[in-house]
Each structure stands twice: as C-alpha cells, then as structure tokens.
C-alpha cells in the first residue's frame, strides 16, 4: 500500500517515537533506511523481547490513525488502477501493514475497493521479502505467476515478486 499511498513520513515519525520511548536513539533518516530494508524493525534496531512488547501499540492511537487517514494517494495511482480494472484485470494489494492500519490508511480512499484481494501482515507467517504474501494473493485471485505483474516501491517487494515467479 506504500506504492499507492504516501504513508512513509507517518510510519517514520511513529516508529522513531516508539524507538525513542525505548531509549533507542536513531535519526529519522536511519529509521527510513531501516523501513526500506523491509526486515523487521525489531531485528534492525536490536530490540529485546521486553522492548518489542507493545512496539506497534501506537497504531491504535487516535493521533496515528488521524494522520494515516489523511495520507494522500501518489500521483497517478488511481488512474492506473482504474485503467487496469477497465481492461478487466483482477487486482490485489500485498502490504506489510497491519489490517487495521491498512483499513485506516484507505478509509477515505475508495481505491482499495478496486482490489479484489488484500493481503496484510496478519494473513501470512512470513512477510515480504519472502514470497508467501505474493503467492497467497495469486492463490486468492486464482492466478498463476506467469500471468501476473507485481508492482512495488521497495527492494523487498521486488524480491518477493521475483521469488514468487512474477514479473
């Protein structure tokens, strides 16, 4: 969904804040780099089990949810999705976001309604760059990798798509 909606500044702000609350001092730039690596933040910042506890609790805060609800679609995202639907293509979203965060992010944007399948963090055992979420989306669409195209905004997305056999 980060390919459709500009949510990175919001995620960065709240992950940085959550790290700071746990006594971890990193710059916002380091947090962005960590998010783009597409591996669990807890691993990248060497969080202990105790520090991991409630790390993403901020996703339930009214401030976070309010900011996420104002995230804007990237220019052209809606037009591309509509054109693909007009061509009769079936669409899926594969996101590392939690389901409730994804829904907040797209609450005020009906673009997600164009996607028949939505795969979120809770739907899989392994997140991107593992191919599991892409393969699950293909399964739910009834599609095969050789008939699909995968679009992403991070190297982890590309790795997941390629490993799943999707161009």
XYZ file of N, CA and C in Angstrom:
501
model
N 0.812 -1.204 0.000
C 0.000 0.000 0.000
C 0.857 1.270 0.000
N 2.144 1.145 0.350
C 3.051 2.285 0.249
C 3.325 2.662 -1.189
N 2.948 1.795 -2.112
C 3.067 2.099 -3.526
C 1.918 2.998 -3.967
N 0.797 2.919 -3.262
C -0.389 3.705 -3.604
C -0.522 4.970 -2.763
N -0.181 4.864 -1.488
C -0.419 5.940 -0.527
C 0.908 6.377 0.092
N 1.103 7.674 0.205
C 2.345 8.218 0.772
C 2.274 8.193 2.304
N 2.504 7.006 2.855
C 2.412 6.836 4.301
C 3.780 6.795 4.992
N 4.862 6.802 4.224
C 6.200 6.677 4.805
C 6.513 7.740 5.867
N 6.217 9.026 5.630
C 6.533 10.016 6.670
C 5.812 9.749 7.993
N 4.609 9.222 7.923
C 3.836 8.946 9.137
C 4.427 7.743 9.862
N 4.696 6.669 9.124
C 5.324 5.498 9.729
C 6.653 5.878 10.369
N 7.453 6.647 9.647
C 8.771 7.046 10.151
C 8.639 7.781 11.475
N 7.744 8.742 11.521
C 7.552 9.545 12.725
C 7.195 8.682 13.932
N 6.268 7.747 13.761
C 5.792 6.962 14.895
C 6.750 5.836 15.277
N 7.429 5.241 14.317
C 8.432 4.231 14.656
C 9.592 4.906 15.383
N 10.025 6.072 14.893
C 11.098 6.834 15.546
C 10.700 7.146 16.995
N 9.466 7.593 17.172
C 8.975 7.931 18.517
C 8.948 6.696 19.417
N 8.515 5.561 18.888
C 8.449 4.327 19.665
C 9.855 3.861 20.052
N 10.810 4.011 19.139
C 12.197 3.676 19.457
C 12.724 4.577 20.571
N 12.448 5.865 20.451
C 12.921 6.845 21.439
C 12.353 6.532 22.830
N 11.071 6.125 22.873
C 10.441 5.762 24.146
C 11.125 4.561 24.788
N 11.820 3.763 23.989
C 12.530 2.594 24.488
C 14.015 2.876 24.689
N 14.377 4.169 24.649
C 15.763 4.568 24.892
C 16.690 4.352 23.724
N 16.132 4.134 22.542
C 16.930 3.918 21.336
C 17.036 5.248 20.588
N 18.253 5.700 20.406
C 18.476 6.986 19.747
C 18.930 6.775 18.304
N 18.043 7.028 17.376
C 18.338 6.940 15.955
C 17.777 8.182 15.283
N 18.347 8.529 14.146
C 17.815 9.660 13.390
C 16.622 9.178 12.577
N 15.802 10.115 12.147
C 14.671 9.748 11.287
C 15.176 9.132 9.990
N 16.327 9.597 9.494
C 16.905 9.044 8.263
C 17.261 7.564 8.447
N 17.791 7.227 9.633
C 18.112 5.828 9.909
C 16.842 4.978 9.971
N 15.777 5.544 10.488
C 14.505 4.823 10.546
C 13.980 4.578 9.130
N 14.048 5.585 8.270
C 13.598 5.411 6.875
C 14.413 4.316 6.205
N 15.728 4.348 6.358
C 16.586 3.319 5.770
C 16.195 1.937 6.271
N 15.896 1.838 7.557
C 15.504 0.553 8.138
C 14.179 0.063 7.554
N 13.227 0.959 7.407
C 11.925 0.580 6.839
C 12.112 0.099 5.404
N 12.948 0.785 4.650
C 13.160 0.425 3.251
C 13.892 -0.909 3.089
N 14.622 -1.335 4.106
C 15.298 -2.632 4.053
C 14.296 -3.775 4.113
N 13.097 -3.463 4.572
C 11.992 -4.429 4.600
C 12.318 -5.678 5.420
N 12.999 -5.480 6.533
C 13.168 -6.544 7.517
C 12.599 -6.006 8.825
N 12.194 -6.860 9.729
C 11.548 -6.375 10.953
C 12.383 -5.325 11.693
N 11.718 -4.248 12.073
C 12.363 -3.157 12.799
C 13.005 -3.692 14.069
N 12.357 -4.651 14.715
C 12.885 -5.201 15.966
C 14.264 -5.822 15.752
N 14.489 -6.439 14.593
C 15.796 -7.020 14.291
C 16.810 -5.928 13.974
N 16.407 -4.973 13.161
C 17.326 -3.939 12.716
C 17.820 -3.064 13.852
N 16.987 -2.838 14.848
C 17.367 -1.982 15.959
C 17.654 -2.786 17.228
N 17.836 -4.095 17.061
C 18.228 -4.992 18.147
C 17.379 -4.787 19.403
N 16.066 -4.843 19.231
C 15.165 -4.700 20.374
C 15.115 -5.996 21.169
N 15.127 -5.863 22.471
C 14.967 -7.027 23.341
C 13.496 -7.451 23.306
N 13.215 -8.628 23.843
C 11.824 -9.097 23.901
C 10.961 -8.084 24.658
N 11.482 -7.530 25.738
C 10.733 -6.544 26.522
C 10.491 -5.275 25.698
N 11.494 -4.848 24.930
C 11.342 -3.639 24.112
C 10.367 -3.850 22.953
N 10.282 -5.088 22.471
C 9.352 -5.403 21.378
C 7.900 -5.301 21.848
N 7.698 -5.614 23.139
C 6.348 -5.611 23.712
C 5.676 -4.260 23.484
N 4.608 -4.274 22.757
C 3.835 -3.057 22.520
C 4.480 -2.055 21.583
N 5.519 -2.488 20.849
C 6.235 -1.545 19.986
C 5.294 -0.839 19.004
N 4.354 -1.589 18.430
C 3.434 -1.021 17.441
C 2.109 -0.586 18.057
N 2.075 -0.467 19.384
C 0.851 -0.042 20.049
C 0.377 1.315 19.516
N 1.315 2.127 19.038
C 0.946 3.448 18.514
C -0.071 3.369 17.383
N -0.159 2.206 16.705
C -1.126 2.100 15.611
C -2.563 2.216 16.106
N -2.772 2.022 17.409
C -4.106 2.165 17.992
C -4.388 3.574 18.498
N -3.380 4.457 18.440
C -3.595 5.808 18.963
C -4.417 6.651 17.993
N -5.206 7.535 18.550
C -6.034 8.422 17.720
C -5.174 9.335 16.857
N -4.026 9.775 17.380
C -3.141 10.644 16.597
C -2.629 9.925 15.358
N -2.133 8.703 15.537
C -1.629 7.922 14.411
C -2.734 7.671 13.394
N -3.875 7.235 13.886
C -4.989 6.920 12.991
C -5.467 8.162 12.244
N -5.493 9.292 12.935
C -5.898 10.541 12.292
C -4.914 10.920 11.184
N -3.622 10.823 11.480
C -2.630 11.161 10.453
C -2.688 10.193 9.280
N -2.844 8.903 9.564
C -2.926 7.919 8.481
C -4.139 8.166 7.585
N -5.218 8.624 8.181
C -6.432 8.850 7.386
C -6.267 10.021 6.417
N -5.224 10.826 6.603
C -5.003 11.967 5.710
C -3.905 11.704 4.688
N -3.280 10.514 4.733
C -2.223 10.191 3.768
C -2.802 10.248 2.351
N -2.052 10.844 1.468
C -2.518 11.074 0.096
C -2.084 9.964 -0.852
N -2.926 9.702 -1.839
C -2.551 8.778 -2.907
C -1.412 9.391 -3.711
N -0.504 8.541 -4.166
C 0.541 9.026 -5.058
C -0.084 9.410 -6.397
N 0.497 10.400 -7.025
C 0.007 10.870 -8.321
C -0.018 9.705 -9.310
N -1.142 9.534 -9.964
C -1.299 8.506 -10.984
C -1.770 7.160 -10.472
N -1.729 6.921 -9.162
C -2.102 5.611 -8.616
C -3.555 5.255 -8.941
N -4.442 6.182 -8.734
C -5.854 5.929 -9.008
C -6.093 5.685 -10.495
N -5.476 6.511 -11.326
C -5.679 6.380 -12.781
C -5.192 5.019 -13.294
N -4.044 4.568 -12.801
C -3.513 3.267 -13.232
C -4.444 2.147 -12.771
N -4.883 2.187 -11.519
C -5.777 1.145 -11.006
C -7.089 1.118 -11.791
N -7.639 2.288 -12.079
C -8.891 2.344 -12.861
C -8.700 1.807 -14.273
N -7.598 2.140 -14.892
C -7.326 1.653 -16.253
C -7.194 0.131 -16.263
N -6.500 -0.420 -15.283
C -6.365 -1.875 -15.210
C -7.727 -2.540 -15.007
N -8.561 -1.956 -14.143
C -9.911 -2.502 -13.935
C -10.730 -2.420 -15.220
N -10.604 -1.290 -15.930
C -11.324 -1.127 -17.200
C -10.892 -2.157 -18.235
N -9.657 -2.642 -18.117
C -9.150 -3.682 -19.021
C -9.544 -5.079 -18.548
N -10.298 -5.148 -17.447
C -10.759 -6.433 -16.929
C -9.735 -7.184 -16.089
N -8.717 -6.499 -15.615
C -7.679 -7.141 -14.801
C -8.162 -7.291 -13.360
N -7.752 -8.374 -12.730
C -8.007 -8.578 -11.307
C -6.823 -8.022 -10.535
N -7.093 -7.304 -9.447
C -6.042 -6.622 -8.701
C -5.989 -7.107 -7.261
N -4.768 -7.118 -6.722
C -4.553 -7.475 -5.314
C -3.581 -6.474 -4.709
N -3.719 -6.264 -3.412
C -2.763 -5.467 -2.651
C -2.073 -6.421 -1.688
N -0.737 -6.350 -1.672
C 0.062 -7.114 -0.724
C 0.815 -6.082 0.105
N 0.500 -6.008 1.393
C 1.104 -5.000 2.251
C 1.675 -5.633 3.513
N 2.710 -5.017 4.040
C 3.260 -5.442 5.329
C 2.566 -4.734 6.483
N 1.586 -3.895 6.164
C 0.833 -3.183 7.197
C -0.112 -4.133 7.927
N -0.406 -3.773 9.173
C -1.435 -4.484 9.908
C -2.777 -4.195 9.243
N -3.716 -5.131 9.336
C -5.013 -4.983 8.678
C -5.730 -3.702 9.105
N -5.758 -3.429 10.413
C -6.476 -2.237 10.866
C -5.799 -0.958 10.388
N -4.468 -0.964 10.308
C -3.754 0.216 9.798
C -4.020 0.382 8.307
N -4.006 -0.722 7.570
C -4.320 -0.666 6.148
C -5.706 -0.070 5.928
N -6.663 -0.530 6.727
C -8.033 -0.029 6.570
C -8.130 1.452 6.902
N -7.414 1.904 7.919
C -7.393 3.333 8.244
C -6.771 4.114 7.093
N -5.666 3.603 6.589
C -4.934 4.259 5.515
C -5.802 4.449 4.276
N -6.707 3.517 4.048
C -7.537 3.561 2.848
C -8.996 3.901 3.141
N -9.285 4.255 4.383
C -10.657 4.542 4.792
C -11.286 5.647 3.948
N -10.532 6.711 3.714
C -11.081 7.844 2.989
C -10.751 7.788 1.505
N -10.247 6.677 1.061
C -9.906 6.496 -0.337
C -10.552 5.205 -0.808
N -11.445 5.298 -1.746
C -12.131 4.103 -2.201
C -11.275 3.294 -3.167
N -10.020 3.697 -3.383
C -9.159 2.955 -4.311
C -9.022 1.493 -3.911
N -8.976 1.196 -2.619
C -8.800 -0.197 -2.199
C -9.972 -1.072 -2.628
N -11.121 -0.451 -2.891
C -12.283 -1.216 -3.356
C -12.065 -1.774 -4.769
N -11.069 -1.253 -5.485
C -10.750 -1.751 -6.822
C -9.976 -3.067 -6.768
N -9.517 -3.433 -5.574
C -8.686 -4.612 -5.398
C -9.514 -5.743 -4.794
N -9.625 -6.839 -5.539
C -10.425 -7.981 -5.071
C -9.795 -8.662 -3.863
N -8.474 -8.635 -3.794
C -7.747 -9.336 -2.738
C -6.855 -8.350 -2.012
N -6.859 -8.445 -0.683
C -5.990 -7.608 0.155
C -5.272 -8.526 1.129
N -3.952 -8.597 1.000
C -3.142 -9.427 1.886
C -2.399 -8.496 2.842
N -2.594 -8.699 4.148
C -1.942 -7.868 5.156
C -1.016 -8.732 6.017
N -0.306 -8.078 6.909
C 0.647 -8.724 7.810
C 0.050 -9.942 8.506
N -1.200 -9.833 8.966
C -1.829 -10.916 9.726
C -2.203 -12.126 8.875
N -2.198 -11.982 7.560
C -2.615 -13.075 6.684
C -1.522 -14.107 6.431
N -0.293 -13.794 6.795
C 0.835 -14.661 6.446
C 1.725 -14.941 7.650
N 2.528 -15.980 7.525
C 3.513 -16.298 8.565
C 4.830 -15.559 8.322
N 5.135 -15.313 7.049
C 6.368 -14.626 6.673
C 6.011 -13.467 5.764
N 6.549 -12.285 6.083
C 6.235 -11.112 5.275
C 7.290 -10.903 4.194
N 6.994 -9.981 3.280
C 7.964 -9.645 2.249
C 9.287 -9.284 2.915
N 10.405 -9.698 2.375
C 10.670 -10.150 1.010
C 10.403 -11.630 0.744
N 9.914 -12.385 1.726
C 9.518 -13.759 1.493
C 8.367 -13.748 0.475
N 8.306 -14.717 -0.436
C 7.238 -14.721 -1.451
C 5.861 -15.130 -0.944
N 5.752 -15.586 0.308
C 4.472 -16.092 0.814
C 3.297 -15.148 0.570
N 3.390 -13.832 0.877
C 2.222 -12.981 0.656
C 1.840 -12.847 -0.819
N 2.821 -12.838 -1.702
C 2.536 -12.744 -3.140
C 1.865 -14.022 -3.617
N 2.387 -15.162 -3.178
C 1.789 -16.440 -3.571
C 0.363 -16.575 -3.047
N 0.103 -16.090 -1.837
C -1.254 -16.124 -1.288
C -2.193 -15.237 -2.105
N -1.714 -14.065 -2.500
C -2.538 -13.173 -3.341
C -2.871 -13.858 -4.666
N -1.882 -14.491 -5.275
C -2.118 -15.209 -6.535
C -3.140 -16.313 -6.342
N -2.998 -17.071 -5.257
C -3.932 -18.162 -4.968
C -5.356 -17.616 -4.831
N -5.508 -16.552 -4.059
C -6.854 -15.992 -3.841
C -7.439 -15.372 -5.104
N -6.569 -14.904 -5.999
C -7.041 -14.368 -7.283
C -7.327 -15.486 -8.284
N -6.813 -16.682 -8.012
C -6.919 -17.769 -8.970
C -6.014 -17.531 -10.162
N -4.876 -16.903 -9.912
C -3.945 -16.545 -10.987
C -2.636 -17.314 -10.828
N -1.905 -17.401 -11.905
C -0.584 -18.034 -11.854
C 0.480 -16.961 -12.015
N 1.686 -17.220 -11.526
C 2.751 -16.212 -11.604
C 3.052 -15.738 -13.022
N 2.922 -16.634 -13.995
C 3.262 -16.248 -15.370
C 2.210 -15.357 -16.027
N 1.057 -15.178 -15.373
C 0.026 -14.285 -15.927
C -0.128 -13.008 -15.095
N 0.770 -12.833 -14.135
C 0.634 -11.706 -13.205
C 1.786 -10.716 -13.352
N 1.532 -9.513 -12.869
C 2.546 -8.466 -12.777
C 2.510 -7.954 -11.344
N 3.685 -7.722 -10.784
C 3.780 -7.251 -9.399
C 4.461 -5.893 -9.407
N 3.850 -4.923 -8.735
C 4.405 -3.570 -8.648
C 4.685 -3.272 -7.184
N 5.871 -2.744 -6.908
C 6.223 -2.409 -5.539
C 7.106 -1.183 -5.497
N 7.366 -0.704 -4.279
C 8.174 0.506 -4.130
C 9.446 0.278 -3.334
N 9.730 -0.978 -2.977
C 10.910 -1.294 -2.179
C 11.577 -2.539 -2.730
N 12.850 -2.707 -2.433
C 13.580 -3.888 -2.907
C 12.955 -5.174 -2.365
N 12.453 -5.140 -1.141
C 11.789 -6.305 -0.571
C 10.567 -6.719 -1.374
N 9.862 -5.737 -1.918
C 8.711 -6.025 -2.784
C 9.177 -6.763 -4.042
N 10.232 -6.233 -4.651
C 10.744 -6.836 -5.883
C 11.246 -8.254 -5.619
N 11.935 -8.451 -4.505
C 12.422 -9.779 -4.153
C 11.265 -10.752 -3.963
N 10.220 -10.320 -3.283
C 9.054 -11.175 -3.055
C 8.402 -11.564 -4.376
N 8.193 -10.578 -5.248
C 7.585 -10.856 -6.550
C 8.431 -11.773 -7.398
N 9.723 -11.485 -7.484
C 10.622 -12.311 -8.307
C 10.718 -13.730 -7.790
N 10.837 -13.891 -6.482
C 10.939 -15.217 -5.889
C 9.648 -16.009 -6.093
N 8.522 -15.305 -6.164
C 7.231 -15.951 -6.417
C 7.056 -16.282 -7.900
N 7.989 -15.830 -8.738
C 7.918 -16.121 -10.175
C 7.108 -15.112 -10.962
N 6.846 -13.951 -10.366
C 6.054 -12.903 -11.024
C 6.990 -11.857 -11.587
N 6.666 -11.367 -12.782
C 7.469 -10.275 -13.372
C 7.144 -8.958 -12.725
